């Protein structure tokens, strides 16, 4: 057996998700049965200071020779990096991903990919021009759970799927949680609001079940009707999207989806799933349900008309109990030794580099762009507009 290929990562930004991702990245891939690649972190950059980047590298347990940079520009100039993970707020993705691409770096960019479709298109054009890998980091699509759900659809086990409902709503009071209006959830300067932060996952479930599962040459952009409620800052606090996915008659004809997100209502009020599933994928022979949280789901239920009821739990792998290792995001701390699940997308990016592919397998750039086009239309209908400096495709712009 040939030795595993090492992929050398640079981490751009040192916030919450950068920490979670990088800790997962440094988990031995063998703990999830992957032996053809290994990941290493060769550098991290913070826009605030090199000290901050140094502290980050220490906190995540990066190799001691990893470099700490005090600017993103210095990071992308580092010749030893194969791929950069962009983990800034979505308002900054366009500028930061473009910085990487211009410097000849492959990019894995956090969701939401960009603020609008024009920016997504410009990044895709640049990546093609430079023959670089570019992928939106929609980690959930690479979970074994998501693969199982899509297999249920493509194998015909559910019959033609006619309807999907997906909800990512977390009960919070924006006035209490974000009183100064500066947080990403409510701040238009950071492309804030429920839609790009949470709603993108509800859309992910609709798209990965009704779009990605169709033959590639038959996928069409869905039409959308929107109800949106704006918070006083101008960001959206509740958005409901009704989508129609065009589909050939022989495959079941048009399918409907409802994607929901809200700040003041919870899809899982008691945190135990008592209120029911957060995603329902409904076909002629039955349905598969996915339980909250749909960005990191661990539970599914298959209910078929023939009497089948199949509950499954999907724990994330990792170094295991007794390892003393823990990961999580914010106040969501996983069991000792259990990964967060962000390594699956990292493995996919690494495999793409090894194989010479330029985009992700379970969400190609064409689909990322179609989703941003739908988001543009949702925002147009809801009257959600961000400041010009973060909507622009001009580059470089100082944010
Ligand atoms: N996949 C997931 O599960 C998941 C979960 C949460 C968030 N996200 C996405 O990841 C991105 C970052 O979210 P996060 O929760 O990590 O945010 P965060 O904790 O606020 O971190 C963002 C980092 O970006 C850098 N940054 C640069 N300019 C900034 C600015 N003007 N304001 C704030 N930060 C700035 C900062 O790092 P430096 O000071 O080091 O430059 C900051 O620490 C967002 O796009 C979000 O949607 C994904």
Short mmCIF file of C-alpha atoms and ligand atoms in Angstrom, two decimals:
data_model
loop_
_atom_site.label_atom_id
_atom_site.label_comp_id
_atom_site.label_asym_id
_atom_site.label_seq_id
_atom_site.Cartn_x
_atom_site.Cartn_y
_atom_site.Cartn_z
CA UNK A 1 0.00 0.00 0.00
CA UNK A 2 1.34 3.45 -0.91
CA UNK A 3 1.91 5.93 1.92
CA UNK A 4 -0.78 8.52 2.57
CA UNK A 5 -0.52 11.89 0.83
CA UNK A 6 -0.10 14.83 3.22
CA UNK A 7 -2.25 17.90 2.54
CA UNK A 8 -0.86 21.12 4.01
CA UNK A 9 -3.51 23.54 5.23
CA UNK A 10 -3.44 27.25 5.94
CA UNK A 11 -6.18 28.60 8.20
CA UNK A 12 -7.49 32.08 7.41
CA UNK A 13 -9.12 33.60 10.56
CA UNK A 14 -9.09 32.31 14.11
CA UNK A 15 -12.73 32.53 15.28
CA UNK A 16 -15.17 29.92 16.53
CA UNK A 17 -15.55 27.72 13.47
CA UNK A 18 -11.87 27.97 12.55
CA UNK A 19 -11.08 26.39 15.94
CA UNK A 20 -13.62 23.59 15.53
CA UNK A 21 -12.60 22.81 11.96
CA UNK A 22 -8.87 22.81 12.67
CA UNK A 23 -9.23 20.51 15.67
CA UNK A 24 -11.19 18.06 13.53
CA UNK A 25 -8.65 18.43 10.73
CA UNK A 26 -5.88 17.29 13.08
CA UNK A 27 -7.78 14.15 14.11
CA UNK A 28 -6.09 11.06 12.68
CA UNK A 29 -8.07 10.14 9.50
CA UNK A 30 -7.59 6.44 10.37
CA UNK A 31 -10.13 6.96 13.18
CA UNK A 32 -12.73 7.25 10.40
CA UNK A 33 -11.27 4.58 8.15
CA UNK A 34 -9.45 6.99 5.81
CA UNK A 35 -5.87 5.94 5.06
CA UNK A 36 -4.99 7.54 1.73
CA UNK A 37 -4.50 11.07 3.05
CA UNK A 38 -3.40 12.93 6.17
CA UNK A 39 -3.89 16.59 6.99
CA UNK A 40 -1.46 18.97 8.57
CA UNK A 41 -1.66 22.65 9.47
CA UNK A 42 1.35 24.61 8.30
CA UNK A 43 0.11 28.13 9.08
CA UNK A 44 -2.71 30.26 10.44
CA UNK A 45 -3.40 33.96 10.11
CA UNK A 46 -5.34 36.42 12.17
CA UNK A 47 -6.29 39.86 10.89
CA UNK A 48 -5.81 41.21 14.40
CA UNK A 49 -2.26 40.03 15.27
CA UNK A 50 0.35 37.31 14.83
CA UNK A 51 0.05 36.67 18.58
CA UNK A 52 -3.60 35.82 18.14
CA UNK A 53 -2.67 33.36 15.37
CA UNK A 54 0.04 31.87 17.59
CA UNK A 55 -2.44 31.36 20.42
CA UNK A 56 -4.89 29.75 17.98
CA UNK A 57 -2.24 27.28 16.78
CA UNK A 58 -1.50 26.38 20.38
CA UNK A 59 -5.19 25.99 21.30
CA UNK A 60 -5.92 23.62 18.41
CA UNK A 61 -2.77 21.55 18.95
CA UNK A 62 -1.13 22.39 15.61
CA UNK A 63 2.44 21.17 14.90
CA UNK A 64 4.96 23.33 16.76
CA UNK A 65 6.60 24.53 13.52
CA UNK A 66 3.32 25.90 12.08
CA UNK A 67 3.69 29.60 11.25
CA UNK A 68 1.59 32.37 12.74
CA UNK A 69 0.82 35.37 10.55
CA UNK A 70 -0.66 38.74 11.48
CA UNK A 71 -2.22 39.31 8.05
CA UNK A 72 -4.16 37.24 5.54
CA UNK A 73 -1.89 38.48 2.74
CA UNK A 74 1.17 36.96 4.45
CA UNK A 75 -0.67 33.65 4.76
CA UNK A 76 -1.56 33.38 1.09
CA UNK A 77 2.05 34.21 0.14
CA UNK A 78 3.28 31.15 2.06
CA UNK A 79 4.63 28.68 -0.51
CA UNK A 80 4.21 25.68 1.77
CA UNK A 81 0.37 25.81 1.78
CA UNK A 82 -1.66 23.50 -0.50
CA UNK A 83 -5.10 24.80 0.45
CA UNK A 84 -6.56 27.62 2.54
CA UNK A 85 -9.65 27.27 4.73
CA UNK A 86 -11.51 30.62 4.80
CA UNK A 87 -13.38 31.08 8.09
CA UNK A 88 -14.26 34.77 8.21
CA UNK A 89 -17.86 36.09 8.42
CA UNK A 90 -19.77 35.58 5.13
CA UNK A 91 -19.58 39.32 4.38
CA UNK A 92 -15.83 38.81 3.93
CA UNK A 93 -15.77 35.52 1.99
CA UNK A 94 -15.63 37.13 -1.44
CA UNK A 95 -12.69 39.38 -0.64
CA UNK A 96 -10.80 36.70 1.32
CA UNK A 97 -11.39 33.84 -1.14
CA UNK A 98 -10.39 36.12 -4.02
CA UNK A 99 -7.20 37.01 -2.14
CA UNK A 100 -6.36 33.29 -1.94
CA UNK A 101 -7.19 32.56 -5.57
CA UNK A 102 -5.23 35.57 -6.83
CA UNK A 103 -2.24 34.21 -4.90
CA UNK A 104 -2.67 30.79 -6.55
CA UNK A 105 -4.09 28.97 -3.55
CA UNK A 106 -6.80 26.30 -3.55
CA UNK A 107 -9.74 27.27 -1.33
CA UNK A 108 -12.28 25.68 0.98
CA UNK A 109 -14.61 28.57 1.90
CA UNK A 110 -17.11 28.53 4.76
CA UNK A 111 -20.83 28.86 4.10
CA UNK A 112 -22.62 30.97 3.04
CA UNK A 113 -20.32 30.90 0.01
CA UNK A 114 -20.68 34.61 -0.74
CA UNK A 115 -23.21 37.40 -0.17
CA UNK A 116 -24.72 37.14 -3.65
CA UNK A 117 -24.58 35.16 -6.90
CA UNK A 118 -22.47 37.75 -8.73
CA UNK A 119 -19.70 37.26 -6.18
CA UNK A 120 -19.98 33.46 -6.41
CA UNK A 121 -19.75 33.69 -10.21
CA UNK A 122 -16.64 35.90 -10.00
CA UNK A 123 -14.89 33.46 -7.64
CA UNK A 124 -15.75 30.50 -9.86
CA UNK A 125 -14.43 32.35 -12.91
CA UNK A 126 -11.19 33.17 -11.12
CA UNK A 127 -10.72 29.59 -9.89
CA UNK A 128 -11.23 28.27 -13.44
CA UNK A 129 -8.88 30.85 -14.89
CA UNK A 130 -6.18 29.84 -12.41
CA UNK A 131 -7.01 26.12 -12.53
CA UNK A 132 -7.52 25.99 -8.76
CA UNK A 133 -9.76 23.95 -6.48
CA UNK A 134 -12.67 25.88 -4.94
CA UNK A 135 -15.39 24.45 -2.71
CA UNK A 136 -18.10 25.82 -0.43
CA UNK A 137 -17.65 24.23 3.00
CA UNK A 138 -21.12 22.79 3.42
CA UNK A 139 -19.80 20.07 5.73
CA UNK A 140 -23.18 18.35 6.28
CA UNK A 141 -23.31 17.11 2.68
CA UNK A 142 -20.24 14.93 3.32
CA UNK A 143 -21.63 13.17 6.40
CA UNK A 144 -22.31 9.41 6.06
CA UNK A 145 -25.84 10.31 7.25
CA UNK A 146 -26.38 12.58 4.24
CA UNK A 147 -25.00 9.93 1.89
CA UNK A 148 -27.46 7.40 3.40
CA UNK A 149 -30.39 9.80 2.87
CA UNK A 150 -29.45 10.52 -0.73
CA UNK A 151 -28.98 6.79 -1.37
CA UNK A 152 -32.50 6.14 -0.07
CA UNK A 153 -33.74 8.58 -2.70
CA UNK A 154 -31.63 7.50 -5.67
CA UNK A 155 -32.18 3.78 -4.99
CA UNK A 156 -35.96 4.34 -5.25
CA UNK A 157 -36.61 3.07 -1.71
CA UNK A 158 -38.85 6.10 -0.98
CA UNK A 159 -40.42 6.11 -4.44
CA UNK A 160 -40.40 9.47 -6.24
CA UNK A 161 -39.88 12.19 -3.63
CA UNK A 162 -42.56 14.84 -3.96
CA UNK A 163 -42.00 17.08 -0.99
CA UNK A 164 -39.31 18.13 1.46
CA UNK A 165 -39.70 20.33 4.51
CA UNK A 166 -36.59 21.57 6.31
CA UNK A 167 -36.33 23.87 9.30
CA UNK A 168 -33.40 25.35 11.15
CA UNK A 169 -34.88 27.67 13.74
CA UNK A 170 -33.29 28.34 17.11
CA UNK A 171 -35.23 30.11 19.79
CA UNK A 172 -33.36 33.21 20.87
CA UNK A 173 -34.21 36.78 21.64
CA UNK A 174 -32.05 38.93 19.38
CA UNK A 175 -32.63 41.92 21.67
CA UNK A 176 -31.20 40.03 24.66
CA UNK A 177 -28.54 37.97 22.88
CA UNK A 178 -27.22 40.71 20.59
CA UNK A 179 -28.16 44.01 22.31
CA UNK A 180 -25.58 46.17 20.51
CA UNK A 181 -26.61 44.85 17.07
CA UNK A 182 -22.97 44.09 16.18
CA UNK A 183 -23.19 40.29 16.14
CA UNK A 184 -23.23 38.43 12.83
CA UNK A 185 -26.79 37.20 13.47
CA UNK A 186 -28.24 40.72 13.26
CA UNK A 187 -25.57 42.96 11.73
CA UNK A 188 -26.07 43.80 8.02
CA UNK A 189 -22.41 44.89 7.83
CA UNK A 190 -21.53 41.20 8.38
CA UNK A 191 -24.30 39.98 6.00
CA UNK A 192 -26.20 39.12 9.15
CA UNK A 193 -29.58 37.51 9.66
CA UNK A 194 -31.16 34.09 9.83
CA UNK A 195 -31.10 33.43 6.07
CA UNK A 196 -27.36 33.27 5.41
CA UNK A 197 -26.47 31.94 8.83
CA UNK A 198 -29.09 29.26 9.48
CA UNK A 199 -31.48 29.22 6.49
CA UNK A 200 -28.68 28.09 4.23
CA UNK A 201 -28.88 24.67 5.98
CA UNK A 202 -32.62 24.37 5.37
CA UNK A 203 -31.87 25.12 1.71
CA UNK A 204 -29.02 22.59 1.80
CA UNK A 205 -31.43 19.82 2.75
CA UNK A 206 -33.91 20.80 0.02
CA UNK A 207 -31.16 20.97 -2.58
CA UNK A 208 -29.27 17.82 -1.63
CA UNK A 209 -32.48 15.80 -1.76
CA UNK A 210 -34.31 17.36 -4.73
CA UNK A 211 -31.52 18.79 -6.88
CA UNK A 212 -28.32 16.79 -6.34
CA UNK A 213 -30.21 13.49 -6.63
CA UNK A 214 -31.43 14.31 -10.16
CA UNK A 215 -29.34 13.32 -13.19
CA UNK A 216 -26.72 16.06 -13.63
CA UNK A 217 -27.97 17.25 -17.01
CA UNK A 218 -31.56 17.55 -15.74
CA UNK A 219 -31.00 19.74 -12.69
CA UNK A 220 -32.87 23.04 -12.97
CA UNK A 221 -32.97 26.04 -10.68
CA UNK A 222 -36.12 25.98 -8.51
CA UNK A 223 -38.55 28.88 -8.44
CA UNK A 224 -39.12 30.43 -5.02
CA UNK A 225 -41.75 32.38 -3.11
CA UNK A 226 -40.71 34.05 0.10
CA UNK A 227 -42.13 35.37 3.34
CA UNK A 228 -39.56 37.38 5.29
CA UNK A 229 -39.64 39.37 8.50
CA UNK A 230 -36.89 41.93 9.05
CA UNK A 231 -35.33 42.87 12.38
CA UNK A 232 -34.91 46.62 13.09
CA UNK A 233 -31.22 46.46 12.06
CA UNK A 234 -32.37 45.43 8.54
CA UNK A 235 -31.20 41.79 8.84
CA UNK A 236 -33.85 39.05 8.54
CA UNK A 237 -35.08 37.39 11.73
CA UNK A 238 -37.48 34.93 10.06
CA UNK A 239 -37.58 33.65 6.49
CA UNK A 240 -39.80 31.02 4.92
CA UNK A 241 -39.15 29.83 1.37
CA UNK A 242 -41.48 27.82 -0.83
CA UNK A 243 -39.58 26.16 -3.64
CA UNK A 244 -40.68 24.31 -6.77
CA UNK A 245 -38.01 22.01 -8.21
CA UNK A 246 -38.69 21.25 -11.88
CA UNK A 247 -38.40 17.53 -12.63
CA UNK A 248 -39.17 15.28 -15.57
CA UNK A 249 -42.62 13.63 -15.48
CA UNK A 250 -41.10 10.12 -15.56
CA UNK A 251 -39.12 10.95 -12.41
CA UNK A 252 -42.23 12.19 -10.59
CA UNK A 253 -42.74 15.66 -12.03
CA UNK A 254 -42.26 18.89 -10.08
CA UNK A 255 -41.40 18.56 -6.40
CA UNK A 256 -42.09 21.07 -3.63
CA UNK A 257 -39.95 22.11 -0.70
CA UNK A 258 -40.39 24.43 2.25
CA UNK A 259 -37.20 25.82 3.79
CA UNK A 260 -37.64 27.66 7.07
CA UNK A 261 -35.49 29.61 9.46
CA UNK A 262 -36.36 31.78 12.42
CA UNK A 263 -34.76 33.27 15.49
CA UNK A 264 -37.78 33.45 17.79
CA UNK A 265 -39.18 29.96 17.20
CA UNK A 266 -37.39 26.66 17.81
CA UNK A 267 -37.69 23.54 15.69
CA UNK A 268 -36.55 21.53 18.73
CA UNK A 269 -37.78 23.44 21.80
CA UNK A 270 -36.67 20.91 24.45
CA UNK A 271 -33.45 19.90 22.70
CA UNK A 272 -34.50 16.22 22.78
CA UNK A 273 -36.37 15.85 19.50
CA UNK A 274 -39.75 15.58 21.26
CA UNK A 275 -41.33 18.05 18.83
CA UNK A 276 -40.48 15.77 15.90
CA UNK A 277 -38.07 15.82 12.98
CA UNK A 278 -36.53 18.94 11.47
CA UNK A 279 -36.42 17.56 7.92
CA UNK A 280 -39.03 15.33 6.26
CA UNK A 281 -38.31 13.88 2.83
CA UNK A 282 -41.55 12.47 1.53
CA UNK A 283 -41.85 10.00 -1.30
CA UNK A 284 -44.62 7.78 -2.67
CA UNK A 285 -43.52 4.80 -0.56
CA UNK A 286 -42.77 6.66 2.67
CA UNK A 287 -40.42 9.17 4.17
CA UNK A 288 -37.06 9.65 5.82
CA UNK A 289 -36.78 12.09 8.68
CA UNK A 290 -33.72 13.92 9.97
CA UNK A 291 -33.65 15.35 13.47
CA UNK A 292 -32.30 18.66 14.73
CA UNK A 293 -29.64 19.99 14.46
CA UNK A 294 -29.70 19.66 10.68
CA UNK A 295 -26.22 21.17 10.30
CA UNK A 296 -24.81 18.30 12.40
CA UNK A 297 -27.54 15.67 12.49
CA UNK A 298 -26.99 12.39 14.32
CA UNK A 299 -30.42 10.79 14.08
CA UNK A 300 -32.66 9.59 11.21
CA UNK A 301 -35.94 7.69 11.01
CA UNK A 302 -37.19 5.82 7.97
CA UNK A 303 -40.98 5.28 7.90
CA UNK A 304 -42.39 3.29 4.98
CA UNK A 305 -45.93 2.35 4.02
CA UNK A 306 -44.97 -1.34 4.19
CA UNK A 307 -44.58 -1.01 7.99
CA UNK A 308 -40.84 -0.41 8.08
CA UNK A 309 -39.69 1.89 10.87
CA UNK A 310 -35.91 2.17 11.04
CA UNK A 311 -34.26 4.47 13.57
CA UNK A 312 -30.55 5.13 13.15
CA UNK A 313 -28.03 7.10 15.15
CA UNK A 314 -24.92 8.45 13.49
CA UNK A 315 -22.23 9.31 16.02
CA UNK A 316 -19.21 11.10 14.65
CA UNK A 317 -15.95 9.13 14.83
CA UNK A 318 -12.83 10.42 16.58
CA UNK A 319 -10.04 9.31 18.88
CA UNK A 320 -12.59 7.91 21.34
CA UNK A 321 -13.21 7.71 25.07
CA UNK A 322 -10.09 7.97 27.20
CA UNK A 323 -8.27 10.13 24.63
CA UNK A 324 -8.86 13.30 26.66
CA UNK A 325 -9.65 15.06 23.34
CA UNK A 326 -12.78 17.15 22.97
CA UNK A 327 -14.28 19.22 20.20
CA UNK A 328 -17.51 21.15 19.66
CA UNK A 329 -18.78 24.56 18.65
CA UNK A 330 -19.54 27.30 21.17
CA UNK A 331 -21.59 25.73 23.99
CA UNK A 332 -22.15 22.50 22.03
CA UNK A 333 -19.40 20.25 23.40
CA UNK A 334 -19.32 16.71 22.04
CA UNK A 335 -18.54 13.61 24.07
CA UNK A 336 -14.91 12.93 24.85
CA UNK A 337 -13.14 11.59 21.77
CA UNK A 338 -16.03 12.31 19.38
CA UNK A 339 -15.25 14.46 16.35
CA UNK A 340 -17.44 17.34 15.24
CA UNK A 341 -17.83 16.00 11.69
CA UNK A 342 -15.97 18.74 9.81
CA UNK A 343 -13.23 16.30 8.79
CA UNK A 344 -15.45 14.71 6.13
CA UNK A 345 -15.45 17.87 4.01
CA UNK A 346 -11.72 18.31 4.64
CA UNK A 347 -11.13 14.73 3.43
CA UNK A 348 -13.15 15.48 0.30
CA UNK A 349 -11.12 18.62 -0.42
CA UNK A 350 -7.90 16.67 0.14
CA UNK A 351 -9.03 13.80 -2.10
CA UNK A 352 -9.94 16.31 -4.81
CA UNK A 353 -6.42 17.76 -4.65
CA UNK A 354 -4.91 14.27 -4.89
CA UNK A 355 -7.16 13.35 -7.81
CA UNK A 356 -6.79 16.70 -9.57
CA UNK A 357 -10.49 17.58 -9.25
CA UNK A 358 -11.31 21.29 -9.03
CA UNK A 359 -14.57 21.14 -7.05
CA UNK A 360 -16.44 19.17 -4.40
CA UNK A 361 -18.21 15.93 -5.21
CA UNK A 362 -21.47 16.51 -3.34
CA UNK A 363 -21.88 20.20 -4.05
CA UNK A 364 -20.21 21.37 -7.20
CA UNK A 365 -19.68 25.03 -8.03
CA UNK A 366 -22.66 25.08 -10.37
CA UNK A 367 -24.92 24.10 -7.46
CA UNK A 368 -23.35 26.63 -5.07
CA UNK A 369 -24.07 29.28 -7.70
CA UNK A 370 -27.69 28.15 -8.21
CA UNK A 371 -28.24 28.31 -4.45
CA UNK A 372 -26.85 31.85 -4.35
CA UNK A 373 -29.19 32.78 -7.22
CA UNK A 374 -32.13 31.46 -5.21
CA UNK A 375 -30.89 33.38 -2.15
CA UNK A 376 -30.68 36.56 -4.28
CA UNK A 377 -34.31 36.10 -5.29
CA UNK A 378 -35.37 35.38 -1.69
CA UNK A 379 -33.65 38.59 -0.57
CA UNK A 380 -35.20 40.57 -3.45
CA UNK A 381 -38.69 39.39 -2.48
CA UNK A 382 -38.05 40.05 1.21
CA UNK A 383 -36.37 43.44 0.76
CA UNK A 384 -33.12 42.32 2.41
CA UNK A 385 -30.17 44.39 1.19
CA UNK A 386 -26.66 44.61 2.60
CA UNK A 387 -24.28 47.59 2.38
CA UNK A 388 -22.79 48.14 -1.10
CA UNK A 389 -19.25 47.45 0.07
CA UNK A 390 -20.13 43.85 0.93
CA UNK A 391 -22.41 43.30 -2.11
CA UNK A 392 -19.78 44.48 -4.58
CA UNK A 393 -17.72 42.30 -6.89
CA UNK A 394 -14.96 44.93 -6.87
CA UNK A 395 -11.68 43.60 -5.59
CA UNK A 396 -9.79 44.45 -3.50
CA UNK A 397 -12.06 46.35 -1.14
CA UNK A 398 -11.03 47.11 2.44
CA UNK A 399 -13.82 45.94 4.74
N1 LIG B 1 -19.92 25.14 9.30
C1 LIG B 1 -20.45 25.51 10.45
O1 LIG B 1 -20.98 24.73 11.23
C2 LIG B 1 -20.39 26.94 10.85
C3 LIG B 1 -20.67 27.28 12.17
C4 LIG B 1 -20.52 28.61 12.52
C5 LIG B 1 -20.15 29.52 11.58
N2 LIG B 1 -19.94 29.16 10.29
C6 LIG B 1 -19.54 30.13 9.27
O2 LIG B 1 -18.17 30.44 9.49
C7 LIG B 1 -17.93 31.83 9.33
C8 LIG B 1 -17.29 32.37 10.61
O3 LIG B 1 -18.15 32.13 11.71
P1 LIG B 1 -17.61 32.10 13.23
O4 LIG B 1 -18.74 31.64 14.06
O5 LIG B 1 -16.32 31.39 13.30
O6 LIG B 1 -17.38 33.64 13.48
P2 LIG B 1 -16.42 34.34 14.54
O7 LIG B 1 -16.24 33.48 15.74
O8 LIG B 1 -16.93 35.71 14.70
O9 LIG B 1 -15.02 34.36 13.80
C9 LIG B 1 -14.82 35.06 12.60
C10 LIG B 1 -13.35 35.41 12.48
O10 LIG B 1 -13.19 36.11 11.26
C11 LIG B 1 -12.17 37.08 11.41
N3 LIG B 1 -12.65 38.40 10.98
C12 LIG B 1 -12.10 39.17 10.04
N4 LIG B 1 -12.76 40.30 9.88
C13 LIG B 1 -13.77 40.29 10.77
C14 LIG B 1 -14.81 41.20 11.09
N5 LIG B 1 -14.94 42.38 10.48
N6 LIG B 1 -15.68 40.86 12.06
C15 LIG B 1 -15.59 39.68 12.67
N7 LIG B 1 -14.63 38.78 12.38
C16 LIG B 1 -13.72 39.07 11.45
C17 LIG B 1 -11.76 37.10 12.86
O11 LIG B 1 -10.57 36.33 12.95
P3 LIG B 1 -9.13 37.02 12.98
O12 LIG B 1 -9.20 38.12 14.00
O13 LIG B 1 -8.24 35.94 13.39
O14 LIG B 1 -8.82 37.54 11.63
C18 LIG B 1 -12.85 36.34 13.57
O15 LIG B 1 -12.38 35.64 14.68
C19 LIG B 1 -19.27 32.45 8.95
O16 LIG B 1 -19.36 32.57 7.55
C20 LIG B 1 -20.29 31.44 9.42
O17 LIG B 1 -21.47 31.41 8.64
C21 LIG B 1 -20.03 27.87 9.92
#
